[in-house]
Tab-separated table of C-alpha atoms in Angstrom:
chain	number	residue	atom	x	y	z
I	1	MET	CA	20.005	22.530	-2.228
I	2	THR	CA	20.022	22.158	1.824
I	3	PRO	CA	16.506	21.844	3.130
I	4	SER	CA	15.278	24.726	5.375
I	5	LEU	CA	14.103	22.238	8.189
I	6	THR	CA	15.728	18.450	8.722
I	7	SER	CA	14.188	15.849	11.137
I	8	ASP	CA	16.487	16.987	14.230
I	9	ASP	CA	13.871	20.462	13.714
I	10	PHE	CA	11.584	17.791	15.854
I	11	SER	CA	13.206	17.315	18.793
I	12	GLU	CA	12.119	15.034	20.988
I	13	PRO	CA	13.338	12.439	23.301
I	14	PHE	CA	13.281	9.039	22.434
I	15	LEU	CA	12.300	6.415	25.359
I	16	SER	CA	13.921	2.999	25.118
I	17	ALA	CA	13.738	1.230	21.578
I	18	SER	CA	12.659	-2.032	23.402
I	19	TRP	CA	10.140	-0.186	25.773
I	20	ASP	CA	6.682	-1.883	26.369
I	21	PRO	CA	3.805	0.519	26.053
I	22	ALA	CA	1.681	-2.326	27.034
I	23	PRO	CA	3.572	-4.940	28.490
I	24	LYS	CA	0.715	-8.695	28.562
I	25	SER	CA	-1.681	-6.937	26.560
I	26	SER	CA	-4.163	-9.391	25.183
I	27	ARG	CA	-6.130	-6.270	23.750
I	28	ARG	CA	-3.001	-5.215	21.117
I	29	TRP	CA	-2.494	-8.632	19.405
I	30	ALA	CA	-6.671	-8.222	19.269
I	31	ILE	CA	-6.356	-5.117	17.286
I	32	PHE	CA	-3.374	-6.308	15.367
I	33	VAL	CA	-6.093	-9.358	14.101
I	34	LEU	CA	-8.805	-6.851	13.291
I	35	GLY	CA	-6.717	-4.618	11.650
I	36	SER	CA	-5.152	-6.834	9.633
I	37	LEU	CA	-8.232	-8.076	8.584
I	38	GLY	CA	-9.703	-4.602	7.197
I	39	LEU	CA	-6.554	-4.248	5.684
I	40	ALA	CA	-7.427	-6.897	3.547
I	41	PHE	CA	-10.736	-5.639	2.540
I	42	SER	CA	-9.101	-2.482	1.370
I	43	MET	CA	-7.118	-4.792	-0.774
I	44	PHE	CA	-9.339	-6.987	-2.015
I	45	TYR	CA	-11.708	-3.998	-3.078
I	46	ARG	CA	-8.922	-2.382	-4.810
I	47	VAL	CA	-8.764	-5.454	-7.225
I	48	SER	CA	-12.299	-6.424	-7.290
I	49	ILE	CA	-12.866	-5.367	-10.750
I	50	ALA	CA	-10.887	-7.131	-12.331
I	51	VAL	CA	-12.679	-11.135	-12.469
I	52	ILE	CA	-16.609	-9.750	-12.533
I	53	SER	CA	-15.470	-7.072	-14.831
I	54	PRO	CA	-17.112	-9.129	-18.095
I	55	ASP	CA	-20.063	-9.291	-16.399
I	56	LEU	CA	-20.127	-5.605	-15.134
I	57	ALA	CA	-18.945	-4.819	-18.787
I	58	LEU	CA	-22.333	-6.568	-20.047
I	59	GLU	CA	-24.961	-5.467	-17.612
I	60	LEU	CA	-23.681	-1.533	-17.242
I	61	SER	CA	-22.672	-1.438	-21.175
I	62	LEU	CA	-19.616	-0.693	-20.254
I	63	THR	CA	-16.582	0.048	-22.533
I	64	SER	CA	-12.376	-1.218	-21.892
I	65	SER	CA	-11.903	2.639	-21.308
I	66	GLN	CA	-15.177	2.714	-18.670
I	67	LEU	CA	-14.039	-0.352	-17.037
I	68	GLY	CA	-10.518	1.399	-16.752
I	69	THR	CA	-12.161	4.659	-15.167
I	70	LEU	CA	-14.767	2.676	-13.188
I	71	SER	CA	-11.519	0.716	-11.543
I	72	ALA	CA	-9.162	3.667	-10.944
I	73	ALA	CA	-11.541	5.704	-9.380
I	74	PHE	CA	-11.216	3.586	-6.135
I	75	PHE	CA	-7.167	4.695	-6.407
I	76	TYR	CA	-8.072	8.270	-6.890
I	77	SER	CA	-9.883	8.683	-3.746
I	78	PHE	CA	-8.098	6.582	-1.559
I	79	ALA	CA	-4.727	8.783	-2.563
I	80	LEU	CA	-6.524	12.111	-1.604
I	81	SER	CA	-8.653	10.818	1.330
I	82	GLN	CA	-4.803	10.618	2.567
I	83	LEU	CA	-4.508	14.191	2.664
I	84	PRO	CA	-7.110	14.820	5.193
I	85	LEU	CA	-6.606	11.781	7.172
I	86	GLY	CA	-3.444	12.220	8.942
I	87	VAL	CA	-5.033	15.466	10.859
I	88	LEU	CA	-8.146	13.443	11.809
I	89	LEU	CA	-6.498	10.501	13.128
I	90	ASP	CA	-3.396	12.785	15.566
I	91	ARG	CA	-6.588	14.792	16.407
I	92	TRP	CA	-10.054	11.651	17.387
I	93	GLY	CA	-8.228	8.333	17.134
I	94	SER	CA	-7.651	5.287	14.908
I	95	ARG	CA	-11.072	4.002	16.840
I	96	ILE	CA	-13.633	6.872	15.987
I	97	ILE	CA	-12.205	7.651	12.529
I	98	MET	CA	-11.619	4.062	11.156
I	99	THR	CA	-15.217	2.763	12.477
I	100	ILE	CA	-16.880	5.825	10.111
I	101	LEU	CA	-14.754	5.667	7.631
I	102	GLY	CA	-15.770	1.719	7.565
I	103	LEU	CA	-19.012	2.251	7.480
I	104	VAL	CA	-18.929	4.706	4.446
I	105	ALA	CA	-16.892	2.087	2.527
I	106	VAL	CA	-20.040	-0.625	3.595
I	107	ILE	CA	-22.504	2.532	2.119
I	108	GLY	CA	-20.249	2.108	-1.051
I	109	VAL	CA	-20.094	-1.435	-1.263
I	110	CYS	CA	-24.467	-1.518	-1.512
I	111	LEU	CA	-24.345	1.453	-3.616
I	112	PHE	CA	-22.162	-0.646	-6.331
I	113	ALA	CA	-24.000	-4.033	-5.825
I	114	LEU	CA	-27.504	-1.589	-6.409
I	115	ALA	CA	-25.668	0.104	-9.193
I	116	GLN	CA	-27.538	0.604	-12.711
I	117	LYS	CA	-25.450	3.310	-14.006
I	118	LEU	CA	-21.574	4.170	-14.748
I	119	GLU	CA	-21.650	6.916	-12.692
I	120	TRP	CA	-23.781	4.985	-9.908
I	121	ALA	CA	-21.106	2.073	-9.885
I	122	ILE	CA	-18.068	4.980	-9.402
I	123	LEU	CA	-19.612	6.418	-7.151
I	124	ALA	CA	-19.628	3.260	-4.976
I	125	ARG	CA	-16.327	3.281	-5.890
I	126	MET	CA	-15.234	6.770	-4.755
I	127	LEU	CA	-17.080	5.799	-1.242
I	128	MET	CA	-14.979	2.619	-0.924
I	129	GLY	CA	-12.044	3.764	-1.408
I	130	ILE	CA	-12.451	6.945	0.603
I	131	GLY	CA	-13.671	4.296	3.207
I	132	MET	CA	-11.020	2.665	3.252
I	133	SER	CA	-8.288	4.744	3.478
I	134	SER	CA	-7.358	4.653	7.174
I	135	ASN	CA	-7.259	0.875	7.277
I	136	LEU	CA	-3.203	0.908	6.902
I	137	ILE	CA	-2.494	4.331	8.710
I	138	GLY	CA	-4.693	3.591	11.263
I	139	VAL	CA	-3.476	0.319	11.856
I	140	LEU	CA	0.080	1.386	11.919
I	141	THR	CA	-0.654	4.422	14.238
I	142	LEU	CA	-2.602	1.952	16.522
I	143	LEU	CA	0.686	-0.667	16.576
I	144	ALA	CA	2.993	2.541	17.257
I	145	ALA	CA	1.071	3.604	20.337
I	146	TRP	CA	0.511	-0.038	21.547
I	147	PHE	CA	3.711	-1.898	20.835
I	148	PRO	CA	7.645	-1.349	21.515
I	149	VAL	CA	9.821	0.563	18.333
I	150	ASN	CA	12.162	-2.211	17.632
I	151	ARG	CA	8.858	-4.371	16.980
I	152	PHE	CA	6.974	-1.965	14.397
I	153	ALA	CA	8.459	-2.766	11.638
I	154	PHE	CA	7.717	-6.270	12.040
I	155	LEU	CA	4.700	-5.816	13.156
I	156	ALA	CA	3.322	-3.702	10.318
I	157	GLY	CA	4.415	-5.714	7.632
I	158	SER	CA	2.490	-8.596	8.865
I	159	VAL	CA	-0.103	-6.851	9.095
I	160	ALA	CA	0.901	-5.748	5.116
I	161	SER	CA	1.381	-9.167	4.551
I	162	ILE	CA	-2.043	-10.592	6.329
I	163	GLY	CA	-3.731	-7.728	4.110
I	164	THR	CA	-2.676	-9.248	0.715
I	165	ILE	CA	-4.847	-11.991	1.397
I	166	GLY	CA	-7.359	-9.280	0.218
I	167	ASN	CA	-5.502	-9.728	-2.927
I	168	LEU	CA	-5.980	-13.324	-3.119
I	169	LEU	CA	-9.663	-13.159	-2.671
I	170	ALA	CA	-10.600	-11.162	-5.014
I	171	ALA	CA	-9.830	-13.472	-7.641
I	172	THR	CA	-11.112	-16.928	-7.551
I	173	PRO	CA	-12.572	-17.295	-4.511
I	174	LEU	CA	-14.832	-13.743	-5.740
I	175	ALA	CA	-15.383	-15.558	-9.572
I	176	LEU	CA	-16.502	-18.701	-7.662
I	177	LEU	CA	-18.943	-17.021	-5.105
I	178	SER	CA	-20.233	-14.289	-8.523
I	179	ASN	CA	-20.872	-17.852	-10.179
I	180	LEU	CA	-22.760	-18.768	-7.008
I	181	VAL	CA	-24.450	-16.000	-5.869
I	182	GLY	CA	-24.293	-12.974	-8.626
I	183	TRP	CA	-21.671	-10.737	-8.843
I	184	ARG	CA	-24.047	-8.315	-6.728
I	185	GLY	CA	-25.143	-10.822	-4.523
I	186	SER	CA	-21.443	-11.320	-3.685
I	187	PHE	CA	-21.342	-8.352	-3.004
I	188	TRP	CA	-24.132	-7.943	-0.626
I	189	ILE	CA	-22.058	-10.510	1.202
I	190	ILE	CA	-19.033	-8.964	1.172
I	191	ALA	CA	-21.186	-5.946	2.429
I	192	GLY	CA	-21.995	-8.333	5.211
I	193	VAL	CA	-19.584	-9.896	6.359
I	194	ASN	CA	-16.982	-5.968	6.225
I	195	PHE	CA	-20.169	-4.519	8.577
I	196	VAL	CA	-19.557	-6.907	11.367
I	197	ILE	CA	-15.539	-6.760	11.417
I	198	ILE	CA	-16.263	-2.650	11.965
I	199	ILE	CA	-18.313	-3.397	14.417
I	200	PHE	CA	-15.770	-5.691	16.629
I	201	PHE	CA	-13.144	-3.343	16.201
I	202	PHE	CA	-15.206	-0.311	18.047
I	203	LEU	CA	-15.452	-2.760	20.585
I	204	VAL	CA	-12.428	-3.891	20.720
I	205	THR	CA	-9.966	-1.013	20.104
I	206	ARG	CA	-8.469	1.283	22.305
I	207	ASN	CA	-6.113	4.264	20.558
I	208	TYR	CA	-3.517	3.881	23.490
I	209	PRO	CA	-2.687	1.851	26.463
I	210	PRO	CA	-4.069	2.405	29.912
I	211	GLY	CA	-1.709	5.095	31.281
I	212	HIS	CA	-0.991	7.039	28.810
I	213	VAL	CA	-1.625	11.336	28.323
I	214	SER	CA	-2.693	13.019	25.698
I	215	SER	CA	-1.140	16.018	24.347
I	216	LYS	CA	-3.179	19.306	24.392
I	217	ASP	CA	-4.380	21.670	21.539
I	218	LYS	CA	-3.803	19.037	19.019
I	219	GLY	CA	-5.613	21.317	16.757
I	220	VAL	CA	-3.200	24.463	16.740
I	221	LYS	CA	-0.728	21.594	16.202
I	222	SER	CA	-2.041	19.585	13.467
I	223	LEU	CA	-2.177	22.769	11.303
I	224	LEU	CA	1.781	24.170	12.543
I	225	GLY	CA	2.978	20.008	11.894
I	226	ILE	CA	1.921	20.042	8.473
I	227	GLY	CA	3.592	23.124	7.639
I	228	ARG	CA	6.675	22.051	9.282
I	229	LEU	CA	6.443	18.467	8.025
I	230	LEU	CA	6.168	20.095	4.225
I	231	CYS	CA	9.634	22.045	4.900
I	232	MET	CA	11.380	18.555	5.320
I	233	TYR	CA	13.522	17.036	2.899
I	234	SER	CA	12.824	13.471	4.627
I	235	TYR	CA	8.987	14.343	3.864
I	236	TRP	CA	9.518	14.550	0.210
I	237	ALA	CA	12.316	11.964	-0.556
I	238	LEU	CA	10.350	8.732	1.595
I	239	GLY	CA	7.375	10.191	0.010
I	240	LEU	CA	8.956	9.985	-3.858
I	241	SER	CA	10.389	6.844	-2.941
I	242	GLY	CA	6.708	5.510	-1.690
I	243	PHE	CA	5.313	6.560	-4.858
I	244	VAL	CA	7.859	4.852	-7.282
I	245	ARG	CA	8.261	1.629	-5.151
I	246	TYR	CA	4.693	0.567	-4.755
I	247	GLY	CA	3.534	2.402	-7.931
I	248	TYR	CA	6.184	-0.038	-10.374
I	249	PHE	CA	5.109	-2.834	-8.296
I	250	VAL	CA	1.634	-2.227	-8.621
I	251	ALA	CA	1.698	-1.505	-12.313
I	252	LEU	CA	3.914	-4.673	-13.323
I	253	GLN	CA	1.722	-7.261	-10.962
I	254	GLY	CA	-1.614	-5.054	-12.172
I	255	LEU	CA	-1.111	-5.394	-16.113
I	256	TRP	CA	2.429	-4.449	-17.731
I	257	ALA	CA	4.469	-7.752	-16.371
I	258	SER	CA	1.502	-10.456	-17.758
I	259	LEU	CA	1.052	-8.365	-20.943
I	260	PHE	CA	5.435	-8.176	-20.876
I	261	LEU	CA	5.206	-12.334	-20.618
I	262	ILE	CA	2.832	-13.022	-22.867
I	263	TYR	CA	3.116	-10.856	-25.860
I	264	GLY	CA	6.672	-9.882	-25.358
I	265	LEU	CA	8.560	-13.242	-24.665
I	266	GLY	CA	5.105	-15.488	-25.507
I	267	LEU	CA	4.525	-17.227	-22.634
I	268	ASP	CA	1.516	-19.126	-22.129
I	269	GLU	CA	-0.750	-17.743	-20.238
I	270	ILE	CA	-0.435	-20.758	-17.214
I	271	SER	CA	3.591	-19.551	-17.083
I	272	ALA	CA	2.925	-16.031	-17.598
I	273	ALA	CA	-0.398	-16.568	-13.961
I	274	ASN	CA	3.026	-18.530	-12.386
I	275	ALA	CA	5.404	-16.038	-12.739
I	276	ILE	CA	3.295	-13.256	-11.229
I	277	PHE	CA	2.585	-15.328	-8.600
I	278	CYS	CA	6.458	-15.090	-7.718
I	279	LEU	CA	6.056	-11.441	-8.267
I	280	GLY	CA	3.319	-11.562	-5.603
I	281	LEU	CA	4.333	-14.165	-3.105
I	282	GLY	CA	7.644	-12.318	-2.760
I	283	PHE	CA	6.054	-9.460	-2.214
I	284	MET	CA	4.567	-11.227	0.696
I	285	ILE	CA	7.457	-13.094	2.149
I	286	GLY	CA	9.070	-10.007	1.731
I	287	LEU	CA	7.031	-7.908	3.781
I	288	PRO	CA	7.625	-9.714	7.640
I	289	VAL	CA	11.119	-10.705	6.729
I	290	SER	CA	12.542	-7.270	5.837
I	291	GLY	CA	11.009	-5.749	9.139
I	292	ARG	CA	12.788	-8.429	11.400
I	293	ILE	CA	15.588	-7.405	9.502
I	294	SER	CA	15.177	-3.904	10.092
I	295	ASP	CA	13.860	-4.272	13.786
I	296	SER	CA	16.035	-6.370	15.164
I	297	ILE	CA	19.027	-7.525	13.210
I	298	LEU	CA	20.158	-4.519	11.539
I	299	ARG	CA	18.228	-1.827	13.913
I	300	SER	CA	18.449	0.443	10.999
I	301	ARG	CA	15.579	1.903	8.625
I	302	LYS	CA	17.927	3.702	6.052
I	303	LYS	CA	19.631	-0.037	5.842
I	304	VAL	CA	17.151	-2.392	4.428
I	305	ALA	CA	15.461	0.115	2.440
I	306	LEU	CA	18.411	1.755	0.280
I	307	PRO	CA	19.585	-1.495	-0.287
I	308	SER	CA	15.997	-2.313	-1.810
I	309	PHE	CA	15.970	0.403	-4.037
I	310	ILE	CA	19.101	-0.330	-5.140
I	311	GLY	CA	18.928	-4.141	-5.673
I	312	SER	CA	15.510	-3.014	-7.670
I	313	PHE	CA	17.360	-0.978	-10.139
I	314	VAL	CA	19.762	-3.276	-10.601
I	315	LEU	CA	16.938	-6.446	-11.603
I	316	THR	CA	14.759	-3.747	-13.189
I	317	ILE	CA	17.710	-2.899	-15.645
I	318	SER	CA	18.729	-6.153	-16.321
I	319	ILE	CA	15.213	-7.278	-17.632
I	320	ILE	CA	15.786	-4.601	-20.758
I	321	TRP	CA	18.359	-7.721	-22.262
I	322	TRP	CA	15.752	-10.856	-21.851
I	323	THR	CA	14.971	-12.637	-25.170
I	324	LYS	CA	12.254	-15.194	-26.127
I	325	ASP	CA	14.847	-17.880	-25.275
I	326	THR	CA	14.955	-16.248	-20.974
I	327	GLY	CA	14.519	-19.491	-19.716
I	328	TYR	CA	11.841	-20.037	-16.907
I	329	LEU	CA	13.824	-20.474	-13.576
I	330	LEU	CA	15.065	-16.750	-14.052
I	331	ILE	CA	12.045	-15.839	-14.810
I	332	TYR	CA	10.050	-16.940	-11.840
I	333	PHE	CA	13.286	-16.247	-9.579
I	334	SER	CA	13.695	-12.664	-10.681
I	335	PHE	CA	10.271	-11.830	-10.301
I	336	PHE	CA	10.126	-13.167	-6.894
I	337	SER	CA	13.063	-10.904	-6.004
I	338	LEU	CA	11.587	-7.869	-7.908
I	339	GLY	CA	8.259	-8.728	-5.127
I	340	PHE	CA	10.633	-8.946	-1.949
I	341	LEU	CA	12.923	-6.401	-3.217
I	342	ALA	CA	9.244	-3.971	-3.372
I	343	SER	CA	8.418	-5.037	-0.180
I	344	PRO	CA	10.126	-2.937	2.259
I	345	GLY	CA	7.372	-0.123	2.255
I	346	GLN	CA	6.687	-0.454	6.104
I	347	ILE	CA	10.102	0.633	6.685
I	348	ILE	CA	9.111	3.733	4.588
I	349	LEU	CA	6.566	4.191	6.892
I	350	ALA	CA	8.258	3.730	10.071
I	351	HIS	CA	11.449	5.596	9.299
I	352	ILE	CA	9.420	8.629	8.752
I	353	LYS	CA	7.382	7.800	12.110
I	354	GLU	CA	10.366	8.198	13.584
I	355	LEU	CA	11.697	11.595	12.076
I	356	VAL	CA	8.884	13.824	14.061
I	357	PRO	CA	7.573	13.708	17.074
I	358	SER	CA	4.999	11.436	18.418
I	359	ASP	CA	2.101	13.261	18.069
I	360	MET	CA	2.381	13.741	14.700
I	361	THR	CA	2.633	10.221	13.475
I	362	ALA	CA	-0.421	10.049	11.504
I	363	ARG	CA	0.192	12.898	9.438
I	364	ALA	CA	3.711	11.820	8.597
I	365	MET	CA	2.639	8.639	7.441
I	366	THR	CA	-0.501	9.522	5.706
I	367	GLY	CA	1.276	11.662	3.810
I	368	VAL	CA	3.877	9.037	2.777
I	369	ASN	CA	1.083	6.921	1.693
I	370	PHE	CA	-0.369	9.604	-0.370
I	371	PHE	CA	2.351	9.208	-2.574
I	372	THR	CA	2.126	5.443	-2.187
I	373	THR	CA	-1.337	5.177	-3.384
I	374	LEU	CA	-0.911	7.842	-6.125
I	375	GLY	CA	1.994	5.805	-7.550
I	376	GLY	CA	-0.529	2.563	-7.945
I	377	ALA	CA	-2.307	4.992	-10.490
I	378	ALA	CA	0.051	6.839	-11.875
I	379	PHE	CA	2.505	4.327	-13.017
I	380	ILE	CA	0.001	2.159	-14.560
I	381	GLN	CA	-1.082	5.217	-17.022
I	382	ILE	CA	2.135	6.020	-17.574
I	383	LEU	CA	3.792	3.113	-18.757
I	384	GLY	CA	0.994	2.468	-20.776
I	385	TRP	CA	1.335	6.012	-22.667
I	386	LEU	CA	4.839	4.614	-23.780
I	387	ILE	CA	4.328	1.191	-25.357
I	388	GLU	CA	4.129	2.066	-29.089
I	389	SER	CA	0.401	0.014	-29.596
I	390	ASP	CA	-2.391	-2.282	-28.623
I	391	PRO	CA	-0.286	-5.456	-26.685
I	392	LEU	CA	-2.567	-8.090	-28.558
I	393	ASN	CA	-0.316	-6.721	-32.267
I	394	ILE	CA	3.345	-6.955	-29.922
I	395	ALA	CA	5.616	-9.864	-31.192
I	396	LYS	CA	8.643	-8.914	-29.553
I	397	PRO	CA	10.144	-8.300	-25.997
I	398	GLU	CA	12.159	-4.898	-27.666
I	399	ILE	CA	8.672	-2.952	-27.798
I	400	PHE	CA	8.360	-3.315	-23.546
I	401	CYS	CA	12.193	-1.419	-23.034
I	402	PRO	CA	10.335	1.470	-21.963
I	403	VAL	CA	8.699	-0.348	-18.564
I	404	TRP	CA	12.002	-1.343	-17.572
I	405	TYR	CA	14.033	1.821	-18.959
I	406	VAL	CA	11.119	4.060	-16.538
I	407	GLY	CA	11.329	1.176	-13.501
I	408	ALA	CA	14.894	1.216	-13.694
I	409	GLY	CA	15.591	4.933	-13.725
I	410	SER	CA	12.930	5.690	-11.312
I	411	PHE	CA	14.814	3.349	-8.806
I	412	ALA	CA	18.354	5.042	-8.946
I	413	MET	CA	16.475	8.176	-8.938
I	414	ILE	CA	15.109	6.937	-5.115
I	415	SER	CA	18.332	5.431	-4.242
I	416	VAL	CA	19.941	9.323	-5.298
I	417	LEU	CA	17.224	10.969	-2.669
I	418	TYR	CA	16.762	8.670	0.243
I	419	SER	CA	21.089	8.508	0.358
I	420	PHE	CA	20.569	11.531	2.074
I	421	VAL	CA	17.816	10.901	4.300
I	422	PRO	CA	19.525	10.920	8.165
I	423	ASP	CA	18.097	7.047	9.366
I	424	SER	CA	16.036	7.039	12.019
I	425	ARG	CA	16.708	7.847	15.772
I	426	ALA	CA	14.930	5.556	17.328
I	427	PHE	CA	17.654	2.411	17.752
I	428	HIS	CA	20.035	5.591	19.062
């Protein structure tokens, strides 16, 4: 089917990919650092339920299902917030929107620390999700305004890589802090630190470098731009690519890889944890590396992202034949590679950004990020429906084959869809 509109309908002349909108600016590096810290808080809140779940279950009298609902509340509110977020960022800019939403998140953290019932805890998690919803796209919008095009993917990958530190802090450090001051005291401390970062962000950040001329009639353009975006084949193809890439990675990292390794392959908990660590390490390293390759070496978005999808398909389908005799070295290397291949998410965001006019940057990226975040919640639940029984009762890897079949099929699908997307015009 031929789409009625393509990226060519958004005709806008591009400046040189190396043109610097703010040469020798120290403010933009402060924005980069504060934005990275803000993303780290977002990553922290996403997974902060895990290590304190026993205390939560005890104090709030929660079942396993209720704990799952409490954890998912963040993701669903985060994903739904992407729908209006792009218009807000394009209309008012990252500085004010990220500050206001950041304060909403702090209120949510405080409410979570006070919660005595499940309903209040869920509301708190939803506020956290809404409050953190702009901490990636808002920063990427700022980077797009302050840095040259040929540095965007590397910087975006670096922000995301630094942000993953939040995942690490939500593990052992949070457990230690919780043992010291309790989980409620921990979240009061986190709320205080988050509040300070937000204030510094507001004081330091400017939406554009000096000399930038803002476009007029943003309100009308915002509404028209959304309709035009929805008519783009590239938007839907890139959105579904983000849905699969991040959603499947989160499902593996957050639940199913560990269960497969322990109950399917018979690994002990430490060995399984090592494999999960390799998965996360590959993702963290792959973010800036893939950005550098895209920006400076291949000077292309498509030539980096598409091979990563194809490689993920090949690697995922090969795991179907693993047995309990599979060597640890192969397991660790394969999981590192899965993480590395899953990392070029910022390449997709850079790609859609460069297929639309500059005044639609935030709407285009939040539109793709909506699919990306929704994928995280969807894949965890979909894979859960496909497993035959309680993982505790599973003693062979074949039972987990649906996990790998779904992954391989999904990567094959987006590889085909993505192959028809035109490459970025920014380097031409």
